[in-house]
Amino acid sequence: MRARAPGFSAITGALAALLVWAGHFTLIYGAHALACERGFADAALLGLPAVPALVLGASLAALLAVGLVGWRAWRRLDGSLAAEAGEDAPRFLAWLTLATALLAALAILWEAVPVLLLHSCR
């Protein structure tokens, strides 16, 4: 019996964490640049500086989304996808999804730390 190729949804699932990272990157650096350009970098949001508060909120939301993607991939690896002869694609995609989720989480933290630690618009 011939193994079935993974579908479009399986492949986009493997790339979901990287798409979340790309959205996070665009949001935080776009908002930071806009705040500097328009002169409201020192504005306050709920008693906190607006730019770091936005970055912190976006980073937590992105980490939550990436964590969900990674958790779902981990659950698919728990043996429920016992590979039959010649059907390793689902396990490979689960491992790929988990690896991209870990990479995306690291990238989200890596790009959020400078924005949180450094003063805006210098």
Coordinates of C-alpha atoms in Angstrom, one line a residue:
M1 CA 0.0 0.0 0.0
R2 CA 1.3 3.4 -0.9
A3 CA 1.9 6.1 1.8
R4 CA -0.2 9.2 1.5
A5 CA 1.5 12.5 1.2
P6 CA 0.9 15.0 4.0
G7 CA -1.8 17.6 3.2
F8 CA -1.6 21.3 3.0
S9 CA -3.0 21.7 6.6
A10 CA -0.3 19.4 8.0
I11 CA 2.5 21.5 6.4
T12 CA 1.0 24.8 7.4
G13 CA 0.6 23.3 10.9
A14 CA 4.4 22.7 10.9
L15 CA 4.9 26.3 9.9
A16 CA 2.3 27.8 12.3
A17 CA 4.8 28.8 15.0
L18 CA 7.1 30.6 12.5
L19 CA 4.0 32.5 11.3
V20 CA 3.3 33.5 14.9
W21 CA 6.9 34.7 15.3
A22 CA 6.7 36.7 12.0
G23 CA 3.5 38.4 13.2
H24 CA 5.0 39.2 16.6
F25 CA 8.2 40.6 15.0
T26 CA 6.2 42.8 12.7
L27 CA 3.9 44.0 15.5
I28 CA 6.5 44.9 18.1
Y29 CA 9.0 46.6 15.8
G30 CA 6.3 48.3 13.8
A31 CA 4.7 49.6 16.9
H32 CA 8.0 50.7 18.3
A33 CA 8.9 52.6 15.1
L34 CA 5.5 54.2 15.0
A35 CA 5.7 55.3 18.6
C36 CA 9.1 56.9 18.0
E37 CA 8.0 58.6 14.7
R38 CA 4.7 60.0 16.1
G39 CA 6.2 61.1 19.4
F40 CA 4.2 59.0 21.9
A41 CA 7.1 56.7 23.0
D42 CA 6.8 58.0 26.5
A43 CA 3.0 57.6 26.7
A44 CA 1.6 55.4 29.5
L45 CA -0.7 52.5 29.3
L46 CA -2.3 51.3 32.6
G47 CA 0.5 53.1 34.4
L48 CA 3.3 51.4 32.4
P49 CA 5.3 52.8 29.5
A50 CA 3.2 52.1 26.4
V51 CA 5.8 50.5 24.2
P52 CA 7.2 48.0 26.8
A53 CA 3.7 47.2 27.9
L54 CA 2.7 46.5 24.3
V55 CA 5.8 44.4 23.7
L56 CA 5.3 42.4 26.9
G57 CA 1.6 41.7 26.0
A58 CA 2.4 40.7 22.4
S59 CA 5.3 38.5 23.6
L60 CA 3.2 36.7 26.1
A61 CA 0.4 36.2 23.6
A62 CA 2.8 34.9 21.0
L63 CA 4.6 32.6 23.4
L64 CA 1.2 31.2 24.4
A65 CA 0.3 30.6 20.8
V66 CA 3.6 29.0 20.0
G67 CA 3.4 26.9 23.2
L68 CA 0.0 25.6 22.1
V69 CA 1.4 24.6 18.7
G70 CA 4.3 22.9 20.4
W71 CA 2.0 21.1 22.9
R72 CA -0.2 19.8 20.2
A73 CA 2.8 18.5 18.3
W74 CA 4.1 16.8 21.5
R75 CA 0.7 15.2 22.0
R76 CA 0.9 13.8 18.5
L77 CA 4.2 12.2 19.3
D78 CA 3.0 10.3 22.4
G79 CA 2.5 7.1 20.5
S80 CA -1.0 7.8 19.1
L81 CA 0.7 8.1 15.7
A82 CA 2.4 4.8 15.8
A83 CA 4.0 4.7 12.4
E84 CA 3.0 1.8 10.2
A85 CA 5.4 0.5 7.6
G86 CA 6.4 3.3 5.3
E87 CA 4.3 6.0 7.0
D88 CA 6.8 8.1 8.8
A89 CA 5.5 11.5 7.4
P90 CA 3.1 12.2 10.3
R91 CA 5.8 11.6 12.9
F92 CA 8.3 13.7 11.0
L93 CA 5.8 16.6 10.7
A94 CA 5.1 16.3 14.4
W95 CA 8.8 16.5 15.2
L96 CA 9.2 19.4 12.7
T97 CA 6.3 21.3 14.3
L98 CA 7.8 20.8 17.7
A99 CA 11.3 22.0 16.5
T100 CA 9.9 25.1 14.8
A101 CA 7.8 25.9 17.9
L102 CA 11.0 25.8 20.1
L103 CA 12.8 27.9 17.5
A104 CA 10.0 30.4 17.3
A105 CA 9.8 30.7 21.2
L106 CA 13.5 31.4 21.3
A107 CA 13.2 34.0 18.6
I108 CA 10.3 35.7 20.3
L109 CA 12.3 36.0 23.5
W110 CA 15.4 37.1 21.7
E111 CA 13.7 40.0 19.9
A112 CA 11.5 41.1 22.9
V113 CA 14.4 41.4 25.4
P114 CA 16.1 44.4 23.8
V115 CA 12.8 46.3 23.4
L116 CA 12.0 45.7 27.1
L117 CA 15.4 46.6 28.4
L118 CA 16.5 49.6 26.3
H119 CA 14.9 53.0 26.3
S120 CA 12.6 53.8 23.4
C121 CA 13.8 56.0 20.5
R122 CA 17.5 56.5 21.2

